[in-house]
Short mmCIF file of N, CA and C in Angstrom, two decimals:
data_model
loop_
_atom_site.label_atom_id
_atom_site.label_comp_id
_atom_site.label_asym_id
_atom_site.label_seq_id
_atom_site.Cartn_x
_atom_site.Cartn_y
_atom_site.Cartn_z
N ILE Y 1 16.35 -154.53 59.78
CA ILE Y 1 15.26 -154.26 60.70
C ILE Y 1 15.39 -155.14 61.94
N VAL Y 2 15.72 -156.42 61.74
CA VAL Y 2 15.78 -157.37 62.84
C VAL Y 2 17.20 -157.92 62.93
N PRO Y 3 17.86 -157.78 64.09
CA PRO Y 3 19.24 -158.27 64.22
C PRO Y 3 19.31 -159.79 64.14
N HIS Y 4 20.24 -160.29 63.35
CA HIS Y 4 20.49 -161.73 63.23
C HIS Y 4 19.25 -162.53 62.85
N ALA Y 5 18.32 -161.92 62.10
CA ALA Y 5 17.12 -162.56 61.57
C ALA Y 5 16.15 -163.04 62.65
N SER Y 6 16.28 -162.59 63.87
CA SER Y 6 15.36 -162.97 64.93
C SER Y 6 14.98 -161.73 65.74
N PRO Y 7 13.68 -161.46 65.86
CA PRO Y 7 13.30 -160.28 66.65
C PRO Y 7 13.59 -160.43 68.13
N TRP Y 8 13.84 -161.67 68.61
CA TRP Y 8 14.08 -161.91 70.03
C TRP Y 8 15.54 -162.21 70.32
N GLU Y 9 16.44 -161.88 69.41
CA GLU Y 9 17.85 -162.22 69.54
C GLU Y 9 18.48 -161.60 70.79
N GLY Y 10 18.05 -160.42 71.19
CA GLY Y 10 18.66 -159.73 72.31
C GLY Y 10 18.19 -160.21 73.68
N LEU Y 11 17.19 -161.07 73.72
CA LEU Y 11 16.65 -161.55 74.99
C LEU Y 11 17.13 -162.97 75.27
N THR Y 12 17.41 -163.23 76.53
CA THR Y 12 17.71 -164.59 76.96
C THR Y 12 16.63 -165.01 77.95
N SER Y 13 16.67 -166.25 78.38
CA SER Y 13 15.65 -166.69 79.34
C SER Y 13 15.85 -166.04 80.71
N PHE Y 14 16.98 -165.40 80.92
CA PHE Y 14 17.24 -164.74 82.20
C PHE Y 14 17.16 -163.23 82.10
N THR Y 15 16.76 -162.70 80.95
CA THR Y 15 16.59 -161.27 80.79
C THR Y 15 15.22 -160.88 81.34
N PRO Y 16 15.17 -160.01 82.34
CA PRO Y 16 13.86 -159.61 82.87
C PRO Y 16 13.12 -158.74 81.84
N ALA Y 17 12.05 -159.29 81.26
CA ALA Y 17 11.31 -158.58 80.22
C ALA Y 17 9.81 -158.73 80.46
N LEU Y 18 9.10 -157.63 80.23
CA LEU Y 18 7.64 -157.61 80.29
C LEU Y 18 7.10 -157.36 78.89
N MET Y 19 6.38 -158.29 78.36
CA MET Y 19 5.77 -158.17 77.03
C MET Y 19 6.81 -157.76 75.98
N GLY Y 20 8.00 -158.33 76.06
CA GLY Y 20 9.05 -158.07 75.08
C GLY Y 20 9.92 -156.86 75.38
N ARG Y 21 9.60 -156.13 76.40
CA ARG Y 21 10.38 -154.93 76.76
C ARG Y 21 11.27 -155.26 77.96
N VAL Y 22 12.54 -154.96 77.82
CA VAL Y 22 13.49 -155.23 78.90
C VAL Y 22 13.24 -154.26 80.05
N VAL Y 23 13.14 -154.81 81.25
CA VAL Y 23 12.90 -154.02 82.46
C VAL Y 23 14.24 -153.45 82.93
N PRO Y 24 14.33 -152.13 83.13
CA PRO Y 24 15.59 -151.55 83.60
C PRO Y 24 16.02 -152.12 84.95
N GLN Y 25 17.32 -152.36 85.11
CA GLN Y 25 17.83 -152.92 86.36
C GLN Y 25 17.61 -151.98 87.54
N MET Y 26 17.56 -150.69 87.29
CA MET Y 26 17.39 -149.72 88.38
C MET Y 26 16.04 -149.86 89.07
N TRP Y 27 15.08 -150.55 88.46
CA TRP Y 27 13.77 -150.75 89.07
C TRP Y 27 13.82 -151.78 90.18
N GLY Y 28 14.82 -152.64 90.16
CA GLY Y 28 15.01 -153.61 91.23
C GLY Y 28 14.05 -154.80 91.20
N LEU Y 29 13.39 -155.04 90.08
CA LEU Y 29 12.52 -156.21 89.97
C LEU Y 29 13.38 -157.43 89.67
N GLY Y 30 13.19 -158.47 90.40
CA GLY Y 30 13.93 -159.69 90.15
C GLY Y 30 13.34 -160.45 88.96
N THR Y 31 14.04 -161.47 88.53
CA THR Y 31 13.58 -162.27 87.41
C THR Y 31 12.25 -162.95 87.72
N PHE Y 32 12.10 -163.48 88.93
CA PHE Y 32 10.86 -164.17 89.29
C PHE Y 32 9.66 -163.23 89.23
N LEU Y 33 9.77 -162.06 89.83
CA LEU Y 33 8.66 -161.10 89.82
C LEU Y 33 8.35 -160.64 88.40
N THR Y 34 9.37 -160.45 87.60
CA THR Y 34 9.17 -160.05 86.21
C THR Y 34 8.42 -161.13 85.44
N VAL Y 35 8.78 -162.39 85.65
CA VAL Y 35 8.08 -163.50 84.98
C VAL Y 35 6.63 -163.56 85.44
N VAL Y 36 6.38 -163.38 86.73
CA VAL Y 36 5.00 -163.41 87.24
C VAL Y 36 4.18 -162.28 86.62
N LEU Y 37 4.74 -161.07 86.56
CA LEU Y 37 4.04 -159.94 85.95
C LEU Y 37 3.79 -160.19 84.46
N HIS Y 38 4.79 -160.75 83.78
CA HIS Y 38 4.66 -161.05 82.35
C HIS Y 38 3.53 -162.06 82.12
N LEU Y 39 3.50 -163.12 82.92
CA LEU Y 39 2.46 -164.14 82.77
C LEU Y 39 1.07 -163.57 83.11
N ALA Y 40 1.00 -162.70 84.11
CA ALA Y 40 -0.29 -162.08 84.45
C ALA Y 40 -0.80 -161.23 83.28
N LEU Y 41 0.09 -160.45 82.67
CA LEU Y 41 -0.31 -159.66 81.51
C LEU Y 41 -0.70 -160.56 80.34
N ALA Y 42 0.02 -161.65 80.13
CA ALA Y 42 -0.30 -162.58 79.05
C ALA Y 42 -1.67 -163.22 79.26
N ILE Y 43 -2.00 -163.53 80.50
CA ILE Y 43 -3.33 -164.09 80.79
C ILE Y 43 -4.41 -163.06 80.51
N ILE Y 44 -4.18 -161.82 80.92
CA ILE Y 44 -5.15 -160.76 80.64
C ILE Y 44 -5.32 -160.58 79.13
N TYR Y 45 -4.21 -160.54 78.40
CA TYR Y 45 -4.27 -160.42 76.94
C TYR Y 45 -5.03 -161.60 76.34
N GLY Y 46 -4.74 -162.81 76.81
CA GLY Y 46 -5.40 -164.00 76.30
C GLY Y 46 -6.90 -163.97 76.53
N VAL Y 47 -7.32 -163.53 77.71
CA VAL Y 47 -8.76 -163.44 78.01
C VAL Y 47 -9.43 -162.40 77.11
N LEU Y 48 -8.77 -161.26 76.92
CA LEU Y 48 -9.33 -160.24 76.04
C LEU Y 48 -9.47 -160.76 74.61
N ILE Y 49 -8.45 -161.45 74.13
CA ILE Y 49 -8.50 -162.01 72.78
C ILE Y 49 -9.58 -163.07 72.67
N SER Y 50 -9.75 -163.89 73.71
CA SER Y 50 -10.79 -164.92 73.67
C SER Y 50 -12.18 -164.30 73.59
N PHE Y 51 -12.40 -163.17 74.26
CA PHE Y 51 -13.69 -162.48 74.15
C PHE Y 51 -13.92 -161.99 72.72
N VAL Y 52 -12.86 -161.49 72.11
CA VAL Y 52 -12.98 -160.94 70.75
C VAL Y 52 -13.31 -162.03 69.74
N VAL Y 53 -12.70 -163.22 69.87
CA VAL Y 53 -12.84 -164.25 68.84
C VAL Y 53 -13.83 -165.35 69.19
N SER Y 54 -14.55 -165.22 70.27
CA SER Y 54 -15.40 -166.32 70.73
C SER Y 54 -16.54 -166.66 69.78
N HIS Y 55 -17.00 -165.73 68.97
CA HIS Y 55 -18.13 -166.00 68.08
C HIS Y 55 -17.74 -165.86 66.60
N ILE Y 56 -16.49 -166.10 66.30
CA ILE Y 56 -16.01 -165.96 64.92
C ILE Y 56 -15.52 -167.33 64.46
N ARG Y 57 -15.66 -167.62 63.19
CA ARG Y 57 -15.19 -168.89 62.64
C ARG Y 57 -13.67 -169.00 62.73
N GLN Y 58 -13.17 -170.23 62.62
CA GLN Y 58 -11.77 -170.57 62.92
C GLN Y 58 -10.73 -169.66 62.24
N MET Y 59 -10.66 -169.63 60.92
CA MET Y 59 -9.61 -168.87 60.25
C MET Y 59 -9.79 -167.37 60.43
N THR Y 60 -11.02 -166.91 60.38
CA THR Y 60 -11.27 -165.49 60.62
C THR Y 60 -10.88 -165.13 62.06
N ALA Y 61 -11.10 -166.04 62.99
CA ALA Y 61 -10.74 -165.80 64.39
C ALA Y 61 -9.23 -165.65 64.53
N VAL Y 62 -8.47 -166.46 63.82
CA VAL Y 62 -7.00 -166.37 63.90
C VAL Y 62 -6.54 -165.01 63.39
N LEU Y 63 -7.06 -164.60 62.25
CA LEU Y 63 -6.68 -163.29 61.70
C LEU Y 63 -7.14 -162.15 62.61
N THR Y 64 -8.32 -162.29 63.17
CA THR Y 64 -8.83 -161.29 64.11
C THR Y 64 -7.95 -161.25 65.37
N GLY Y 65 -7.46 -162.41 65.79
CA GLY Y 65 -6.54 -162.46 66.93
C GLY Y 65 -5.26 -161.69 66.65
N GLY Y 66 -4.76 -161.79 65.42
CA GLY Y 66 -3.58 -161.01 65.04
C GLY Y 66 -3.84 -159.53 65.10
N VAL Y 67 -5.02 -159.11 64.63
CA VAL Y 67 -5.41 -157.70 64.70
C VAL Y 67 -5.57 -157.27 66.15
N ALA Y 68 -6.17 -158.14 66.97
CA ALA Y 68 -6.31 -157.82 68.40
C ALA Y 68 -4.94 -157.67 69.05
N GLY Y 69 -3.98 -158.52 68.67
CA GLY Y 69 -2.62 -158.39 69.17
C GLY Y 69 -2.00 -157.06 68.76
N LEU Y 70 -2.29 -156.62 67.54
CA LEU Y 70 -1.81 -155.33 67.05
C LEU Y 70 -2.41 -154.18 67.86
N VAL Y 71 -3.71 -154.27 68.14
CA VAL Y 71 -4.37 -153.23 68.96
C VAL Y 71 -3.78 -153.22 70.36
N LEU Y 72 -3.56 -154.41 70.94
CA LEU Y 72 -2.95 -154.48 72.27
C LEU Y 72 -1.53 -153.90 72.26
N TYR Y 73 -0.81 -154.09 71.14
CA TYR Y 73 0.54 -153.50 71.02
C TYR Y 73 0.45 -151.97 71.12
N PHE Y 74 -0.48 -151.37 70.39
CA PHE Y 74 -0.57 -149.91 70.41
C PHE Y 74 -1.04 -149.39 71.77
N ILE Y 75 -1.92 -150.12 72.44
CA ILE Y 75 -2.31 -149.74 73.80
C ILE Y 75 -1.10 -149.85 74.73
N ASN Y 76 -0.36 -150.96 74.61
CA ASN Y 76 0.85 -151.17 75.40
C ASN Y 76 1.86 -150.06 75.13
N LEU Y 77 2.07 -149.73 73.86
CA LEU Y 77 3.02 -148.68 73.49
C LEU Y 77 2.61 -147.34 74.09
N GLY Y 78 1.32 -147.02 74.07
CA GLY Y 78 0.85 -145.77 74.65
C GLY Y 78 1.10 -145.71 76.15
N ILE Y 79 0.81 -146.80 76.84
CA ILE Y 79 1.02 -146.84 78.29
C ILE Y 79 2.50 -146.75 78.62
N VAL Y 80 3.32 -147.50 77.89
CA VAL Y 80 4.76 -147.47 78.15
C VAL Y 80 5.34 -146.09 77.85
N THR Y 81 4.91 -145.48 76.75
CA THR Y 81 5.42 -144.15 76.39
C THR Y 81 5.04 -143.12 77.45
N ALA Y 82 3.81 -143.20 77.95
CA ALA Y 82 3.34 -142.21 78.92
C ALA Y 82 3.88 -142.45 80.32
N CYS Y 83 3.95 -143.72 80.75
CA CYS Y 83 4.27 -144.01 82.15
C CYS Y 83 5.68 -144.57 82.38
N PHE Y 84 6.21 -145.31 81.44
CA PHE Y 84 7.50 -145.98 81.62
C PHE Y 84 8.41 -145.78 80.41
N PRO Y 85 8.81 -144.55 80.10
CA PRO Y 85 9.60 -144.31 78.89
C PRO Y 85 10.95 -145.03 78.88
N ALA Y 86 11.45 -145.44 80.04
CA ALA Y 86 12.74 -146.16 80.08
C ALA Y 86 12.62 -147.55 79.45
N MET Y 87 11.40 -148.07 79.30
CA MET Y 87 11.21 -149.40 78.72
C MET Y 87 11.05 -149.38 77.20
N ARG Y 88 11.01 -148.20 76.61
CA ARG Y 88 10.86 -148.12 75.15
C ARG Y 88 12.13 -148.58 74.47
N GLY Y 89 11.95 -149.11 73.29
CA GLY Y 89 13.08 -149.58 72.50
C GLY Y 89 12.81 -150.99 72.01
N ASN Y 90 13.51 -151.40 70.98
CA ASN Y 90 13.35 -152.73 70.41
C ASN Y 90 11.89 -152.97 70.02
N GLU Y 91 11.27 -151.97 69.42
CA GLU Y 91 9.84 -152.02 69.12
C GLU Y 91 9.48 -153.06 68.07
N VAL Y 92 10.39 -153.41 67.18
CA VAL Y 92 10.08 -154.42 66.16
C VAL Y 92 9.77 -155.75 66.83
N SER Y 93 10.60 -156.15 67.78
CA SER Y 93 10.36 -157.44 68.44
C SER Y 93 9.10 -157.40 69.29
N VAL Y 94 8.81 -156.28 69.92
CA VAL Y 94 7.60 -156.15 70.74
C VAL Y 94 6.38 -156.21 69.83
N PHE Y 95 6.44 -155.55 68.69
CA PHE Y 95 5.35 -155.57 67.71
C PHE Y 95 5.09 -156.99 67.22
N VAL Y 96 6.15 -157.67 66.79
CA VAL Y 96 6.02 -159.04 66.28
C VAL Y 96 5.47 -159.96 67.38
N THR Y 97 5.97 -159.81 68.59
CA THR Y 97 5.52 -160.65 69.70
C THR Y 97 4.02 -160.49 69.95
N HIS Y 98 3.54 -159.27 69.95
CA HIS Y 98 2.11 -159.02 70.20
C HIS Y 98 1.24 -159.63 69.10
N VAL Y 99 1.63 -159.44 67.86
CA VAL Y 99 0.83 -159.97 66.74
C VAL Y 99 0.85 -161.50 66.75
N VAL Y 100 2.03 -162.09 66.93
CA VAL Y 100 2.12 -163.56 66.96
C VAL Y 100 1.36 -164.12 68.16
N PHE Y 101 1.44 -163.47 69.30
CA PHE Y 101 0.68 -163.91 70.47
C PHE Y 101 -0.82 -163.88 70.16
N GLY Y 102 -1.28 -162.82 69.52
CA GLY Y 102 -2.70 -162.73 69.17
C GLY Y 102 -3.12 -163.84 68.22
N LEU Y 103 -2.29 -164.14 67.23
CA LEU Y 103 -2.59 -165.22 66.28
C LEU Y 103 -2.68 -166.57 67.00
N ILE Y 104 -1.70 -166.85 67.83
CA ILE Y 104 -1.64 -168.15 68.52
C ILE Y 104 -2.76 -168.27 69.56
N ALA Y 105 -2.97 -167.21 70.34
CA ALA Y 105 -4.02 -167.26 71.37
C ALA Y 105 -5.39 -167.46 70.74
N ALA Y 106 -5.68 -166.76 69.66
CA ALA Y 106 -6.97 -166.91 69.00
C ALA Y 106 -7.12 -168.30 68.41
N GLY Y 107 -6.09 -168.79 67.75
CA GLY Y 107 -6.15 -170.13 67.16
C GLY Y 107 -6.31 -171.21 68.21
N ALA Y 108 -5.58 -171.09 69.30
CA ALA Y 108 -5.69 -172.08 70.37
C ALA Y 108 -7.06 -172.03 71.02
N TYR Y 109 -7.56 -170.84 71.29
CA TYR Y 109 -8.88 -170.71 71.92
C TYR Y 109 -9.96 -171.29 71.01
N ARG Y 110 -9.95 -170.91 69.74
CA ARG Y 110 -10.97 -171.43 68.82
C ARG Y 110 -10.82 -172.93 68.63
N GLY Y 111 -9.61 -173.43 68.59
CA GLY Y 111 -9.40 -174.87 68.46
C GLY Y 111 -9.94 -175.63 69.66
N LEU Y 112 -9.68 -175.13 70.86
CA LEU Y 112 -10.19 -175.77 72.07
C LEU Y 112 -11.71 -175.63 72.17
N LEU Y 113 -12.22 -174.48 71.79
CA LEU Y 113 -13.67 -174.27 71.83
C LEU Y 113 -14.36 -175.20 70.84
N ARG Y 114 -13.78 -175.35 69.67
CA ARG Y 114 -14.34 -176.22 68.65
C ARG Y 114 -14.31 -177.67 69.10
N ARG Y 115 -13.21 -178.09 69.70
CA ARG Y 115 -13.07 -179.47 70.17
C ARG Y 115 -14.11 -179.76 71.24
N LYS Y 116 -14.32 -178.83 72.18
CA LYS Y 116 -15.29 -179.02 73.25
C LYS Y 116 -16.70 -179.13 72.68
N THR Y 117 -17.04 -178.27 71.73
CA THR Y 117 -18.35 -178.29 71.11
C THR Y 117 -18.57 -179.60 70.36
N ALA Y 118 -17.56 -180.06 69.62
CA ALA Y 118 -17.69 -181.31 68.88
C ALA Y 118 -17.85 -182.49 69.83
N ALA Y 119 -17.16 -182.48 70.94
CA ALA Y 119 -17.26 -183.58 71.90
C ALA Y 119 -18.64 -183.62 72.54
N SER Y 120 -19.20 -182.48 72.87
CA SER Y 120 -20.52 -182.47 73.48
C SER Y 120 -21.62 -182.79 72.46
N ALA Y 121 -21.39 -182.50 71.18
CA ALA Y 121 -22.36 -182.82 70.15
C ALA Y 121 -22.39 -184.33 69.86
N ASN Y 122 -21.24 -184.99 70.05
CA ASN Y 122 -21.15 -186.43 69.79
C ASN Y 122 -21.61 -187.27 70.97
N ALA Y 123 -21.85 -186.65 72.10
CA ALA Y 123 -22.27 -187.40 73.28
C ALA Y 123 -23.67 -187.97 73.06
N ALA Y 124 -23.80 -189.24 73.33
CA ALA Y 124 -25.10 -189.90 73.14
C ALA Y 124 -25.98 -189.65 74.36
N PRO Y 125 -27.24 -189.38 74.13
CA PRO Y 125 -28.14 -189.16 75.27
C PRO Y 125 -28.35 -190.46 76.03
N SER Y 126 -28.31 -190.38 77.33
CA SER Y 126 -28.48 -191.59 78.13
C SER Y 126 -29.93 -191.74 78.53
N GLU Y 127 -30.45 -192.93 78.34
CA GLU Y 127 -31.84 -193.21 78.70
C GLU Y 127 -31.95 -194.43 79.54
#
């Protein structure tokens, strides 16, 4: 299913890829623009996941983040299939990337949210 036991084996740091999908060279997007677009999409995904998990307990939030990543994968797959069929392929790595991103984003958001709440609860009132 996965070449050489890694879903990202075919990508290098210089491969222009958006959300795990290699951008065709005929599109003429440079590596810098591809990275900027990738980061913009990652920020949008992260904000969406943070809205989903903002009122859920820590471990449930992490699992919910994985499910949110799965939902985002299917939305991404639908858009790519309809609008950019040249980017289809290597779906296992794209699937794994979306789910792992959802798990990590949810865990990081809940961890930071929890830390902020604990810090403000420990603050002594000044009189």
